[in-house]
Amino acid sequence: MLGLLLIAGCVAESDARLRRPPPARPGGEEDSAVFDTAPDDSHLEETGDSSSELETGDSGDGSAVEACYLGPGRDGSICLPVVAYDVSWGEDYYYPDPYEGSAQYLPPVRFVDLDDADPMLEVAPNFALEEYMAAWKGRWGVLQPHVVERVQDVRDEVGAPVAVNSGYRSPAYNAEVGGVTYSRHQYGDAADLDVEGMSADELADICAAHGADYVATYETGHTHCDWRDHPLDPAFYDVSAARAVARGARPLHAAILERDARGWTAPADGFDEGEPLRRWSAFDKDGNVLETMEGRRYSPPPRAHRIRVDVGRQVVLEAELGPL
Ligand SMILES: [Zn+2]
């Protein structure tokens, strides 16, 4: 009987939904010790419907007032105005305090007004705006341009339709769908992808090949890909508030191999979006692969000397087989 425990990553989940810090004041009391920032000198409006007053280009403090996307011609010409966060939006947009002070978890300070944007806007050759964010999930949204580019890269490599099952989630919507406190979907750099006829594993490989910083596979068939370590986009974030780009924290993943009379299981914790996909492999005494299977429970063939299970692309466990 052998049980192995492996833990990767460093984020413990917290149920506490903290009030977001005051908008656009990263140098305020709560954050100054963490980010050591200069006082905010944003010229952007902070109240009301300011989109009509914003000019395109630069706000004057180096931050963009529009977010530009790849677009159908791949020339970055599809731009959407962004508006400053306003506290009047209420609890739906209360972000948690940055995880362990990580600058990658700064709350966005600017958002796209989705009531003002065409849902069918082609943000990339194969993707419309509404696939990433939609007003019915919350009026304001964050979609970092580099993610649209990387997902289009994935689409180009796949050569077939790639469904974005979930893109941006406001904090309220994220909570509603059971997302964890620090889900990257709230920061506009995550996408849950699905390709008909392609395994979640294969899709995870393609995301990783296109720079995804974190991937996870789920039994539902979707692959979560995010680019959490990439520099935050200045259209949405007060990047001057970050002393340096910090590494985005990872969820704490844990899994253990267990064996009973009916076979092997690998109970796991820390997967944000459901049961992770488990892929089992059995090896003979020479290390040759005998078979590979997916599922929650596994019974290796008689000739197997060793088994391995990959749990959601985040934990790998192995065991030598002994007599029951
Ligand atoms: Zn996801």
CSV table of C-alpha atoms and ligand atoms in Angstrom, one decimal:
chain,number,residue,atom,x,y,z
A,1,MET,CA,0.0,0.0,0.0
A,2,LEU,CA,1.5,3.2,-1.0
A,3,GLY,CA,0.2,6.7,-0.8
A,4,LEU,CA,2.0,9.7,-2.1
A,5,LEU,CA,1.3,13.3,-1.4
A,6,LEU,CA,2.4,16.1,-3.6
A,7,ILE,CA,1.7,19.8,-3.2
A,8,ALA,CA,2.4,22.4,-5.7
A,9,GLY,CA,1.9,26.1,-5.7
A,10,CYS,CA,1.3,28.6,-2.9
A,11,VAL,CA,-2.1,30.1,-2.7
A,12,ALA,CA,-4.4,29.0,0.0
A,13,GLU,CA,-8.0,29.9,-0.8
A,14,SER,CA,-9.8,32.2,1.3
A,15,ASP,CA,-13.6,32.7,1.5
A,16,ALA,CA,-13.2,36.2,2.7
A,17,ARG,CA,-14.3,38.7,0.1
A,18,LEU,CA,-12.6,41.8,1.1
A,19,ARG,CA,-13.8,45.3,0.3
A,20,ARG,CA,-11.8,46.6,-2.5
A,21,PRO,CA,-9.5,49.5,-1.7
A,22,PRO,CA,-10.6,53.0,-2.7
A,23,PRO,CA,-10.5,53.3,-6.5
A,24,ALA,CA,-7.4,54.6,-8.3
A,25,ARG,CA,-5.6,55.4,-5.1
A,26,PRO,CA,-2.9,52.7,-5.0
A,27,GLY,CA,-0.7,55.0,-2.9
A,28,GLY,CA,-3.4,55.0,-0.2
A,29,GLU,CA,-2.9,53.8,3.4
A,30,GLU,CA,-3.7,50.2,2.8
A,31,ASP,CA,-1.4,49.6,-0.1
A,32,SER,CA,1.5,51.9,0.5
A,33,ALA,CA,3.4,49.5,2.6
A,34,VAL,CA,3.0,46.9,-0.1
A,35,PHE,CA,3.5,48.8,-3.3
A,36,ASP,CA,5.5,51.8,-2.2
A,37,THR,CA,3.9,54.0,-4.8
A,38,ALA,CA,3.9,57.6,-5.8
A,39,PRO,CA,0.6,59.4,-5.2
A,40,ASP,CA,-1.9,58.8,-7.9
A,41,ASP,CA,-2.1,61.6,-10.4
A,42,SER,CA,-4.6,60.1,-12.8
A,43,HIS,CA,-6.4,62.6,-15.0
A,44,LEU,CA,-9.2,60.2,-15.6
A,45,GLU,CA,-12.7,61.0,-14.5
A,46,GLU,CA,-13.7,58.9,-11.5
A,47,THR,CA,-17.4,59.5,-11.4
A,48,GLY,CA,-20.3,59.3,-13.7
A,49,ASP,CA,-20.3,58.4,-17.4
A,50,SER,CA,-17.0,59.8,-18.4
A,51,SER,CA,-16.6,57.8,-21.6
A,52,SER,CA,-17.8,60.6,-23.8
A,53,GLU,CA,-15.3,62.9,-22.2
A,54,LEU,CA,-12.3,60.7,-22.7
A,55,GLU,CA,-10.0,61.2,-25.6
A,56,THR,CA,-8.4,58.3,-27.2
A,57,GLY,CA,-4.7,57.7,-26.8
A,58,ASP,CA,-2.9,58.7,-23.7
A,59,SER,CA,-4.5,60.0,-20.6
A,60,GLY,CA,-1.5,62.2,-19.8
A,61,ASP,CA,-0.1,60.1,-17.1
A,62,GLY,CA,1.1,57.3,-19.4
A,63,SER,CA,-2.0,55.2,-19.0
A,64,ALA,CA,-4.1,54.3,-22.0
A,65,VAL,CA,-7.7,55.3,-22.1
A,66,GLU,CA,-8.6,52.7,-24.6
A,67,ALA,CA,-7.8,49.1,-25.0
A,68,CYS,CA,-6.8,48.0,-28.5
A,69,TYR,CA,-7.2,44.4,-29.7
A,70,LEU,CA,-5.8,42.3,-32.5
A,71,GLY,CA,-9.0,42.8,-34.6
A,72,PRO,CA,-10.0,40.9,-37.7
A,73,GLY,CA,-7.0,42.2,-39.6
A,74,ARG,CA,-4.5,41.4,-36.9
A,75,ASP,CA,-3.3,45.0,-36.9
A,76,GLY,CA,-4.4,46.0,-33.4
A,77,SER,CA,-6.9,48.4,-34.8
A,78,ILE,CA,-10.0,47.5,-32.8
A,79,CYS,CA,-10.0,49.8,-29.8
A,80,LEU,CA,-12.5,50.2,-27.0
A,81,PRO,CA,-12.6,53.2,-24.6
A,82,VAL,CA,-12.1,52.4,-21.0
A,83,VAL,CA,-13.7,54.3,-18.1
A,84,ALA,CA,-12.4,54.8,-14.6
A,85,TYR,CA,-13.7,52.6,-11.9
A,86,ASP,CA,-16.4,54.2,-9.9
A,87,VAL,CA,-17.2,53.3,-6.3
A,88,SER,CA,-20.9,53.8,-7.2
A,89,TRP,CA,-20.8,50.4,-9.1
A,90,GLY,CA,-21.1,48.9,-5.7
A,91,GLU,CA,-20.3,45.5,-4.3
A,92,ASP,CA,-20.4,43.8,-7.6
A,93,TYR,CA,-17.0,45.3,-8.3
A,94,TYR,CA,-15.3,44.9,-4.9
A,95,TYR,CA,-12.1,43.2,-5.6
A,96,PRO,CA,-10.2,41.4,-2.9
A,97,ASP,CA,-7.0,42.9,-1.6
A,98,PRO,CA,-4.1,41.7,-3.7
A,99,TYR,CA,-3.1,38.2,-2.8
A,100,GLU,CA,-0.2,38.4,-0.4
A,101,GLY,CA,0.5,41.8,-1.8
A,102,SER,CA,1.2,40.5,-5.3
A,103,ALA,CA,1.1,43.3,-7.8
A,104,GLN,CA,-0.5,40.9,-10.2
A,105,TYR,CA,-3.6,41.0,-8.1
A,106,LEU,CA,-4.1,44.8,-8.1
A,107,PRO,CA,-7.7,45.6,-8.7
A,108,PRO,CA,-8.3,47.0,-12.2
A,109,VAL,CA,-8.7,50.8,-12.2
A,110,ARG,CA,-10.3,51.1,-15.7
A,111,PHE,CA,-13.0,49.0,-17.4
A,112,VAL,CA,-14.8,48.7,-20.7
A,113,ASP,CA,-18.4,49.8,-20.5
A,114,LEU,CA,-20.1,46.8,-22.1
A,115,ASP,CA,-23.4,48.8,-22.5
A,116,ASP,CA,-21.5,50.9,-24.9
A,117,ALA,CA,-19.7,48.2,-26.8
A,118,ASP,CA,-20.9,46.1,-29.7
A,119,PRO,CA,-21.0,42.5,-28.5
A,120,MET,CA,-20.2,41.3,-32.0
A,121,LEU,CA,-17.1,43.4,-32.3
A,122,GLU,CA,-14.3,41.2,-33.7
A,123,VAL,CA,-11.6,41.5,-31.2
A,124,ALA,CA,-9.6,38.9,-33.1
A,125,PRO,CA,-10.1,37.1,-36.5
A,126,ASN,CA,-12.1,34.3,-34.8
A,127,PHE,CA,-13.5,35.9,-31.7
A,128,ALA,CA,-16.2,38.3,-30.9
A,129,LEU,CA,-16.2,40.5,-27.8
A,130,GLU,CA,-19.2,38.7,-26.3
A,131,GLU,CA,-17.2,35.5,-26.2
A,132,TYR,CA,-14.9,37.1,-23.6
A,133,MET,CA,-17.3,39.3,-21.8
A,134,ALA,CA,-20.9,40.2,-21.8
A,135,ALA,CA,-23.0,42.9,-20.2
A,136,TRP,CA,-25.4,40.4,-18.7
A,137,LYS,CA,-22.6,39.2,-16.5
A,138,GLY,CA,-22.0,42.8,-15.3
A,139,ARG,CA,-21.9,46.1,-17.1
A,140,TRP,CA,-18.1,46.7,-16.9
A,141,GLY,CA,-15.4,44.3,-18.0
A,142,VAL,CA,-11.7,43.8,-18.2
A,143,LEU,CA,-10.1,42.0,-21.1
A,144,GLN,CA,-6.3,42.2,-21.5
A,145,PRO,CA,-5.3,42.5,-25.1
A,146,HIS,CA,-2.4,40.0,-24.8
A,147,VAL,CA,-4.8,37.3,-23.9
A,148,VAL,CA,-6.9,37.9,-27.0
A,149,GLU,CA,-3.7,37.5,-29.0
A,150,ARG,CA,-2.6,34.3,-27.3
A,151,VAL,CA,-6.0,32.7,-27.6
A,152,GLN,CA,-6.0,33.6,-31.3
A,153,ASP,CA,-2.6,31.9,-31.5
A,154,VAL,CA,-4.1,28.8,-30.0
A,155,ARG,CA,-7.0,29.0,-32.5
A,156,ASP,CA,-4.5,29.3,-35.3
A,157,GLU,CA,-2.6,26.3,-34.2
A,158,VAL,CA,-5.8,24.2,-33.5
A,159,GLY,CA,-7.1,25.1,-37.0
A,160,ALA,CA,-10.7,24.6,-35.8
A,161,PRO,CA,-13.2,26.5,-33.7
A,162,VAL,CA,-12.1,27.2,-30.1
A,163,ALA,CA,-15.0,28.0,-27.7
A,164,VAL,CA,-14.3,30.5,-24.9
A,165,ASN,CA,-16.7,29.2,-22.2
A,166,SER,CA,-15.7,31.8,-19.7
A,167,GLY,CA,-13.6,34.9,-20.0
A,168,TYR,CA,-14.0,37.9,-17.8
A,169,ARG,CA,-16.0,37.6,-14.6
A,170,SER,CA,-16.8,40.5,-12.3
A,171,PRO,CA,-16.2,39.7,-8.7
A,172,ALA,CA,-19.9,39.3,-8.1
A,173,TYR,CA,-20.4,37.1,-11.2
A,174,ASN,CA,-17.3,35.1,-10.2
A,175,ALA,CA,-18.8,34.4,-6.8
A,176,GLU,CA,-22.2,33.5,-8.3
A,177,VAL,CA,-20.6,30.8,-10.5
A,178,GLY,CA,-18.6,29.4,-7.6
A,179,GLY,CA,-15.2,30.9,-8.6
A,180,VAL,CA,-12.6,31.2,-6.0
A,181,THR,CA,-11.6,34.5,-4.4
A,182,TYR,CA,-8.6,35.0,-6.5
A,183,SER,CA,-9.8,33.6,-9.8
A,184,ARG,CA,-7.8,35.1,-12.7
A,185,HIS,CA,-11.1,35.4,-14.6
A,186,GLN,CA,-11.6,38.6,-12.6
A,187,TYR,CA,-8.4,40.1,-13.9
A,188,GLY,CA,-9.1,39.6,-17.5
A,189,ASP,CA,-6.3,37.3,-18.3
A,190,ALA,CA,-8.0,33.9,-18.1
A,191,ALA,CA,-10.1,31.9,-20.6
A,192,ASP,CA,-11.8,28.5,-20.3
A,193,LEU,CA,-11.4,26.9,-23.6
A,194,ASP,CA,-13.0,23.9,-25.3
A,195,VAL,CA,-12.3,22.4,-28.7
A,196,GLU,CA,-14.7,19.7,-30.1
A,197,GLY,CA,-12.8,16.5,-30.7
A,198,MET,CA,-9.7,17.6,-28.9
A,199,SER,CA,-8.7,16.4,-25.4
A,200,ALA,CA,-8.3,18.9,-22.6
A,201,ASP,CA,-4.7,17.8,-22.3
A,202,GLU,CA,-3.9,18.5,-25.8
A,203,LEU,CA,-5.4,21.9,-25.6
A,204,ALA,CA,-3.5,22.6,-22.3
A,205,ASP,CA,-0.3,21.7,-24.2
A,206,ILE,CA,-1.1,24.2,-26.9
A,207,CYS,CA,-2.0,27.0,-24.4
A,208,ALA,CA,1.3,26.3,-22.6
A,209,ALA,CA,3.2,26.5,-25.9
A,210,HIS,CA,1.7,29.9,-26.4
A,211,GLY,CA,2.9,31.2,-23.1
A,212,ALA,CA,0.1,30.4,-20.7
A,213,ASP,CA,1.4,30.7,-17.2
A,214,TYR,CA,-1.1,28.4,-15.7
A,215,VAL,CA,-3.3,25.6,-17.2
A,216,ALA,CA,-5.7,23.2,-15.6
A,217,THR,CA,-7.9,20.5,-17.1
A,218,TYR,CA,-11.3,19.5,-15.8
A,219,GLU,CA,-13.7,16.6,-16.2
A,220,THR,CA,-16.2,18.9,-17.7
A,221,GLY,CA,-13.8,18.9,-20.7
A,222,HIS,CA,-12.7,22.5,-20.4
A,223,THR,CA,-9.2,23.7,-20.1
A,224,HIS,CA,-8.5,26.8,-18.1
A,225,CYS,CA,-5.6,28.8,-19.5
A,226,ASP,CA,-4.4,32.1,-18.1
A,227,TRP,CA,-1.5,34.4,-18.6
A,228,ARG,CA,-1.3,35.6,-15.0
A,229,ASP,CA,2.5,36.3,-15.0
A,230,HIS,CA,2.3,38.6,-18.0
A,231,PRO,CA,2.6,42.4,-17.3
A,232,LEU,CA,-0.8,43.9,-16.5
A,233,ASP,CA,-2.1,46.0,-19.3
A,234,PRO,CA,-2.0,49.7,-18.7
A,235,ALA,CA,-5.4,50.2,-20.3
A,236,PHE,CA,-6.9,48.5,-17.2
A,237,TYR,CA,-4.3,48.7,-14.5
A,238,ASP,CA,-2.4,51.4,-12.8
A,239,VAL,CA,0.9,49.7,-13.6
A,240,SER,CA,2.8,52.5,-11.9
A,241,ALA,CA,1.4,51.1,-8.7
A,242,ALA,CA,3.5,48.0,-9.0
A,243,ARG,CA,7.1,48.2,-8.0
A,244,ALA,CA,7.8,45.3,-10.2
A,245,VAL,CA,5.8,42.7,-12.0
A,246,ALA,CA,5.3,40.0,-9.5
A,247,ARG,CA,4.7,36.4,-10.2
A,248,GLY,CA,1.0,35.6,-10.0
A,249,ALA,CA,0.2,33.3,-7.1
A,250,ARG,CA,-0.9,29.7,-7.7
A,251,PRO,CA,-3.7,27.8,-6.1
A,252,LEU,CA,-2.7,25.2,-3.6
A,253,HIS,CA,-3.1,21.8,-5.3
A,254,ALA,CA,-2.9,18.6,-3.3
A,255,ALA,CA,-3.7,15.1,-4.3
A,256,ILE,CA,-3.1,11.7,-2.9
A,257,LEU,CA,-3.1,8.2,-4.3
A,258,GLU,CA,-5.3,5.7,-2.6
A,259,ARG,CA,-5.9,2.0,-3.3
A,260,ASP,CA,-8.7,-0.3,-2.3
A,261,ALA,CA,-10.1,-3.6,-3.5
A,262,ARG,CA,-11.7,-1.8,-6.5
A,263,GLY,CA,-8.7,0.0,-7.7
A,264,TRP,CA,-6.9,3.3,-7.4
A,265,THR,CA,-8.3,6.8,-6.9
A,266,ALA,CA,-6.6,10.2,-6.6
A,267,PRO,CA,-8.7,12.5,-4.4
A,268,ALA,CA,-7.6,16.1,-5.0
A,269,ASP,CA,-8.0,19.6,-3.5
A,270,GLY,CA,-7.5,23.1,-4.9
A,271,PHE,CA,-9.0,22.8,-8.4
A,272,ASP,CA,-11.0,26.0,-8.8
A,273,GLU,CA,-13.5,24.9,-11.4
A,274,GLY,CA,-14.6,21.4,-10.7
A,275,GLU,CA,-13.2,17.9,-10.6
A,276,PRO,CA,-9.8,17.8,-12.3
A,277,LEU,CA,-9.3,15.5,-15.2
A,278,ARG,CA,-7.2,12.5,-14.2
A,279,ARG,CA,-5.1,10.6,-16.7
A,280,TRP,CA,-3.7,7.3,-15.6
A,281,SER,CA,-0.7,5.5,-17.1
A,282,ALA,CA,0.5,2.0,-16.4
A,283,PHE,CA,4.1,0.8,-17.0
A,284,ASP,CA,5.6,-2.6,-17.2
A,285,LYS,CA,8.7,-3.7,-15.4
A,286,ASP,CA,10.9,-2.2,-18.2
A,287,GLY,CA,9.1,1.1,-18.0
A,288,ASN,CA,7.1,0.7,-21.2
A,289,VAL,CA,3.7,2.3,-21.2
A,290,LEU,CA,1.0,-0.4,-21.1
A,291,GLU,CA,-2.0,1.9,-21.4
A,292,THR,CA,-3.3,5.4,-20.7
A,293,MET,CA,-6.8,6.0,-19.4
A,294,GLU,CA,-8.9,8.9,-18.1
A,295,GLY,CA,-11.3,8.7,-15.1
A,296,ARG,CA,-11.7,8.9,-11.4
A,297,ARG,CA,-10.9,5.3,-10.6
A,298,TYR,CA,-8.3,3.1,-12.2
A,299,SER,CA,-7.6,-0.6,-12.3
A,300,PRO,CA,-4.2,-1.3,-13.9
A,301,PRO,CA,-3.7,-4.3,-16.1
A,302,PRO,CA,-2.1,-7.4,-14.5
A,303,ARG,CA,1.3,-6.8,-16.0
A,304,ALA,CA,1.6,-3.3,-14.6
A,305,HIS,CA,4.5,-2.7,-12.2
A,306,ARG,CA,4.0,1.0,-11.8
A,307,ILE,CA,1.3,3.5,-12.3
A,308,ARG,CA,1.2,7.3,-12.7
A,309,VAL,CA,-1.7,9.7,-12.6
A,310,ASP,CA,-1.6,13.3,-13.8
A,311,VAL,CA,-4.3,15.2,-11.9
A,312,GLY,CA,-5.5,18.2,-13.8
A,313,ARG,CA,-2.1,19.0,-15.2
A,314,GLN,CA,-1.0,20.2,-11.8
A,315,VAL,CA,-0.1,17.2,-9.7
A,316,VAL,CA,1.6,14.0,-10.8
A,317,LEU,CA,1.7,11.0,-8.5
A,318,GLU,CA,3.3,7.6,-9.0
A,319,ALA,CA,3.2,4.3,-7.2
A,320,GLU,CA,4.9,1.0,-7.5
A,321,LEU,CA,2.4,-1.8,-7.4
A,322,GLY,CA,2.6,-4.3,-4.6
A,323,PRO,CA,0.2,-7.1,-3.7
A,324,LEU,CA,-3.1,-6.0,-2.3
B,1,ZN,ZN,-11.2,29.1,-15.8
